[in-house]
Amino acid sequence: MTFDWSVVWQHRDALLAGTATTILLTVLTMAIAVPCGMVVAALRLYAWAPVRAAATAYVELFRNLPLILVVYWAFYVLPITTGWSLPPLATGLAALALNVTAYNAETFRAGINSIRRGQAEAAMALGMSRVQALRRVVVPQALRRILPVLASTWVSLFKDTSLVSVIAVSELAYVSMQIRSQTFRVLEMLTAMAAIYWLLGYPQAKLVDWIQRRFAVTE
């Protein structure tokens, strides 16, 4: 068996472009999923009962569906049922955001619930409204507790972006598979793809470890 690693260098521009798309998807997804997760968590905790039930149903739906099924559904079923047709990149972003928002909502809800209720009650006794107590007392403490979880979600999301390759989003996995099919260099391209994911993912994992140590909360 002979190896031809030059194929990786020859297609470096395409691989770099795919890597850039992977990073872009990760950043945009978290930029959407963090504030949306906060809103859904707030609805689950404080909204009127029917709204709370709807928020709960959303979280339970997307937390228990395989992400690849959500991607397929958004790409193939949504245009048929609604007439809305989005480009592959936008469709992949929407599917990722829907999925990660559900997880972030649970992360935020758990973080808020971990703060003793007496702290919010004490803040309101001092004259703050419930919203002010949440914003000034509860949420800052909750964010410190959930930051390591959000960082871990980021790392998982970075790898899960590869699933949108099934709808021809030109991220790293899709580009690598396209080059593989054109050149028939299976081992070289799969190895290159794995190396790129690892080289980008390992520093992120180490950063998560540091965040967990730096922001660890002990009571």
Tab-separated table of C-alpha atoms in Angstrom:
chain	number	residue	atom	x	y	z
A	1	MET	CA	0.000	0.000	0.000
A	2	THR	CA	1.378	3.408	-0.954
A	3	PHE	CA	0.473	6.730	0.606
A	4	ASP	CA	0.272	10.085	-1.106
A	5	TRP	CA	0.111	12.819	1.525
A	6	SER	CA	0.644	15.490	-1.111
A	7	VAL	CA	-3.101	15.336	-1.791
A	8	VAL	CA	-3.669	17.113	1.524
A	9	TRP	CA	-1.336	19.969	0.583
A	10	GLN	CA	-2.794	20.203	-2.908
A	11	HIS	CA	-6.263	20.743	-1.478
A	12	ARG	CA	-5.191	22.929	1.446
A	13	ASP	CA	-7.281	25.898	0.317
A	14	ALA	CA	-10.474	23.839	0.235
A	15	LEU	CA	-9.672	22.313	3.632
A	16	LEU	CA	-8.995	25.758	5.109
A	17	ALA	CA	-12.284	27.049	3.699
A	18	GLY	CA	-14.123	24.057	5.167
A	19	THR	CA	-12.445	24.606	8.527
A	20	ALA	CA	-13.462	28.264	8.449
A	21	THR	CA	-17.075	27.251	7.797
A	22	THR	CA	-16.954	24.816	10.721
A	23	ILE	CA	-15.703	27.560	13.033
A	24	LEU	CA	-18.290	29.997	11.674
A	25	LEU	CA	-21.111	27.521	12.295
A	26	THR	CA	-19.895	26.970	15.860
A	27	VAL	CA	-19.661	30.695	16.628
A	28	LEU	CA	-23.008	31.596	15.051
A	29	THR	CA	-24.804	28.690	16.702
A	30	MET	CA	-23.601	29.657	20.176
A	31	ALA	CA	-24.309	33.341	19.480
A	32	ILE	CA	-27.932	32.337	18.844
A	33	ALA	CA	-28.270	29.516	21.368
A	34	VAL	CA	-26.945	31.350	24.438
A	35	PRO	CA	-29.455	34.237	24.524
A	36	CYS	CA	-32.251	31.987	23.276
A	37	GLY	CA	-31.381	29.448	25.963
A	38	MET	CA	-31.649	32.197	28.578
A	39	VAL	CA	-35.092	33.150	27.303
A	40	VAL	CA	-36.361	29.566	27.251
A	41	ALA	CA	-34.983	28.961	30.754
A	42	ALA	CA	-36.731	32.082	32.023
A	43	LEU	CA	-39.982	30.958	30.421
A	44	ARG	CA	-39.693	27.549	32.072
A	45	LEU	CA	-39.101	29.119	35.453
A	46	TYR	CA	-41.298	32.198	35.564
A	47	ALA	CA	-43.796	32.304	32.693
A	48	TRP	CA	-47.545	31.747	32.734
A	49	ALA	CA	-48.351	28.026	32.981
A	50	PRO	CA	-49.276	27.406	29.309
A	51	VAL	CA	-46.150	29.245	28.130
A	52	ARG	CA	-44.084	27.307	30.636
A	53	ALA	CA	-45.536	24.063	29.301
A	54	ALA	CA	-44.721	25.071	25.721
A	55	ALA	CA	-41.118	25.909	26.681
A	56	THR	CA	-40.808	22.573	28.472
A	57	ALA	CA	-42.183	20.724	25.426
A	58	TYR	CA	-39.648	22.470	23.183
A	59	VAL	CA	-36.738	21.500	25.431
A	60	GLU	CA	-37.847	17.898	25.794
A	61	LEU	CA	-38.451	17.564	22.046
A	62	PHE	CA	-35.051	18.767	20.879
A	63	ARG	CA	-33.069	17.195	23.715
A	64	ASN	CA	-34.440	13.769	22.820
A	65	LEU	CA	-34.183	13.887	19.033
A	66	PRO	CA	-30.946	12.883	17.281
A	67	LEU	CA	-29.350	16.006	15.865
A	68	ILE	CA	-28.931	14.430	12.438
A	69	LEU	CA	-32.700	13.810	12.332
A	70	VAL	CA	-33.322	17.491	13.071
A	71	VAL	CA	-30.951	18.403	10.226
A	72	TYR	CA	-32.738	16.093	7.800
A	73	TRP	CA	-36.161	17.297	8.924
A	74	ALA	CA	-35.236	20.962	8.499
A	75	PHE	CA	-33.792	20.334	5.044
A	76	TYR	CA	-36.324	17.922	3.551
A	77	VAL	CA	-39.576	18.101	5.535
A	78	LEU	CA	-39.842	21.803	6.424
A	79	PRO	CA	-39.884	22.990	2.774
A	80	ILE	CA	-42.616	20.465	1.947
A	81	THR	CA	-44.857	21.327	4.910
A	82	THR	CA	-44.345	25.110	5.010
A	83	GLY	CA	-43.013	26.107	1.604
A	84	TRP	CA	-39.967	27.676	3.245
A	85	SER	CA	-36.718	26.697	1.582
A	86	LEU	CA	-33.435	27.839	3.092
A	87	PRO	CA	-29.900	27.409	1.734
A	88	PRO	CA	-28.000	24.447	3.213
A	89	LEU	CA	-25.821	26.649	5.452
A	90	ALA	CA	-28.822	28.466	6.931
A	91	THR	CA	-30.683	25.174	7.359
A	92	GLY	CA	-27.740	23.598	9.161
A	93	LEU	CA	-27.374	26.649	11.384
A	94	ALA	CA	-31.069	26.575	12.267
A	95	ALA	CA	-30.955	22.862	13.147
A	96	LEU	CA	-27.853	23.306	15.301
A	97	ALA	CA	-29.293	26.369	17.040
A	98	LEU	CA	-32.581	24.616	17.839
A	99	ASN	CA	-30.719	21.682	19.347
A	100	VAL	CA	-28.145	23.638	21.358
A	101	THR	CA	-30.731	26.148	22.603
A	102	ALA	CA	-32.604	23.301	24.277
A	103	TYR	CA	-29.458	22.134	26.069
A	104	ASN	CA	-28.445	25.668	27.022
A	105	ALA	CA	-31.917	26.310	28.419
A	106	GLU	CA	-31.522	23.382	30.795
A	107	THR	CA	-28.034	24.549	31.711
A	108	PHE	CA	-29.288	28.038	32.585
A	109	ARG	CA	-32.301	26.671	34.449
A	110	ALA	CA	-30.111	24.396	36.546
A	111	GLY	CA	-27.710	27.248	37.250
A	112	ILE	CA	-30.501	29.556	38.426
A	113	ASN	CA	-32.076	26.822	40.554
A	114	SER	CA	-28.710	26.149	42.206
A	115	ILE	CA	-28.756	29.604	43.815
A	116	ARG	CA	-30.500	29.602	47.170
A	117	ARG	CA	-33.945	31.165	46.943
A	118	GLY	CA	-33.231	33.172	50.072
A	119	GLN	CA	-30.772	35.348	48.149
A	120	ALA	CA	-33.450	36.564	45.744
A	121	GLU	CA	-35.895	37.015	48.608
A	122	ALA	CA	-33.337	39.063	50.540
A	123	ALA	CA	-32.704	41.248	47.484
A	124	MET	CA	-36.440	41.864	47.080
A	125	ALA	CA	-36.705	42.650	50.793
A	126	LEU	CA	-34.147	45.407	50.184
A	127	GLY	CA	-36.442	46.971	47.601
A	128	MET	CA	-35.429	45.254	44.359
A	129	SER	CA	-38.017	43.920	41.951
A	130	ARG	CA	-37.881	40.239	40.986
A	131	VAL	CA	-36.268	41.140	37.663
A	132	GLN	CA	-33.635	43.289	39.398
A	133	ALA	CA	-32.926	40.535	41.925
A	134	LEU	CA	-32.438	38.037	39.126
A	135	ARG	CA	-30.259	40.367	37.070
A	136	ARG	CA	-28.082	41.685	39.902
A	137	VAL	CA	-27.933	38.794	42.366
A	138	VAL	CA	-28.994	35.449	40.914
A	139	VAL	CA	-27.827	35.493	37.290
A	140	PRO	CA	-24.207	36.647	37.976
A	141	GLN	CA	-23.750	33.751	40.417
A	142	ALA	CA	-25.489	31.292	38.104
A	143	LEU	CA	-23.270	32.296	35.165
A	144	ARG	CA	-20.168	31.500	37.187
A	145	ARG	CA	-21.508	28.028	37.883
A	146	ILE	CA	-22.622	27.217	34.354
A	147	LEU	CA	-19.673	28.668	32.442
A	148	PRO	CA	-17.770	25.343	32.452
A	149	VAL	CA	-20.885	23.566	31.146
A	150	LEU	CA	-21.313	26.123	28.363
A	151	ALA	CA	-17.651	25.686	27.449
A	152	SER	CA	-18.143	21.920	27.234
A	153	THR	CA	-21.203	22.468	25.056
A	154	TRP	CA	-19.047	24.599	22.761
A	155	VAL	CA	-16.525	21.785	22.303
A	156	SER	CA	-19.279	19.249	21.599
A	157	LEU	CA	-20.895	21.634	19.147
A	158	PHE	CA	-17.610	22.117	17.297
A	159	LYS	CA	-17.552	18.384	16.565
A	160	ASP	CA	-21.294	18.084	15.917
A	161	THR	CA	-21.114	20.613	13.082
A	162	SER	CA	-19.834	17.701	10.983
A	163	LEU	CA	-23.403	16.348	10.905
A	164	VAL	CA	-24.587	19.138	8.604
A	165	SER	CA	-22.339	17.655	5.928
A	166	VAL	CA	-25.270	15.350	5.100
A	167	ILE	CA	-27.094	18.325	3.526
A	168	ALA	CA	-24.022	19.483	1.567
A	169	VAL	CA	-22.897	22.287	3.867
A	170	SER	CA	-19.293	22.897	2.845
A	171	GLU	CA	-17.746	22.515	6.277
A	172	LEU	CA	-14.649	20.477	7.070
A	173	ALA	CA	-16.210	16.996	6.996
A	174	TYR	CA	-18.085	17.601	3.737
A	175	VAL	CA	-15.048	19.091	1.994
A	176	SER	CA	-12.839	16.227	3.151
A	177	MET	CA	-15.314	13.648	1.885
A	178	GLN	CA	-15.582	15.421	-1.450
A	179	ILE	CA	-11.809	15.415	-1.886
A	180	ARG	CA	-11.720	11.758	-0.881
A	181	SER	CA	-14.304	10.830	-3.520
A	182	GLN	CA	-12.448	12.809	-6.203
A	183	THR	CA	-8.950	11.543	-5.422
A	184	PHE	CA	-9.728	8.079	-3.962
A	185	ARG	CA	-7.214	8.852	-1.173
A	186	VAL	CA	-9.372	7.555	1.649
A	187	LEU	CA	-6.781	7.058	4.368
A	188	GLU	CA	-4.984	10.341	3.718
A	189	MET	CA	-8.122	12.483	3.726
A	190	LEU	CA	-9.734	10.826	6.732
A	191	THR	CA	-6.454	11.157	8.625
A	192	ALA	CA	-6.110	14.812	7.624
A	193	MET	CA	-9.680	15.517	8.700
A	194	ALA	CA	-9.111	13.801	12.044
A	195	ALA	CA	-5.865	15.733	12.556
A	196	ILE	CA	-7.522	19.079	11.872
A	197	TYR	CA	-10.406	18.342	14.237
A	198	TRP	CA	-7.964	17.226	16.915
A	199	LEU	CA	-5.598	20.163	16.499
A	200	LEU	CA	-8.501	22.570	16.852
A	201	GLY	CA	-10.452	20.600	19.457
A	202	TYR	CA	-7.634	19.746	21.876
A	203	PRO	CA	-6.844	23.371	22.842
A	204	GLN	CA	-10.558	23.962	23.328
A	205	ALA	CA	-10.787	20.926	25.617
A	206	LYS	CA	-7.812	22.166	27.625
A	207	LEU	CA	-9.455	25.583	27.884
A	208	VAL	CA	-12.569	23.901	29.271
A	209	ASP	CA	-10.408	22.156	31.893
A	210	TRP	CA	-8.921	25.517	32.885
A	211	ILE	CA	-12.355	27.143	33.071
A	212	GLN	CA	-13.602	24.334	35.284
A	213	ARG	CA	-10.691	24.846	37.674
A	214	ARG	CA	-10.861	28.640	37.511
A	215	PHE	CA	-14.588	28.976	38.073
A	216	ALA	CA	-15.199	25.965	40.288
A	217	VAL	CA	-17.755	26.753	42.976
A	218	THR	CA	-17.494	25.181	46.404
A	219	GLU	CA	-20.007	25.614	49.171
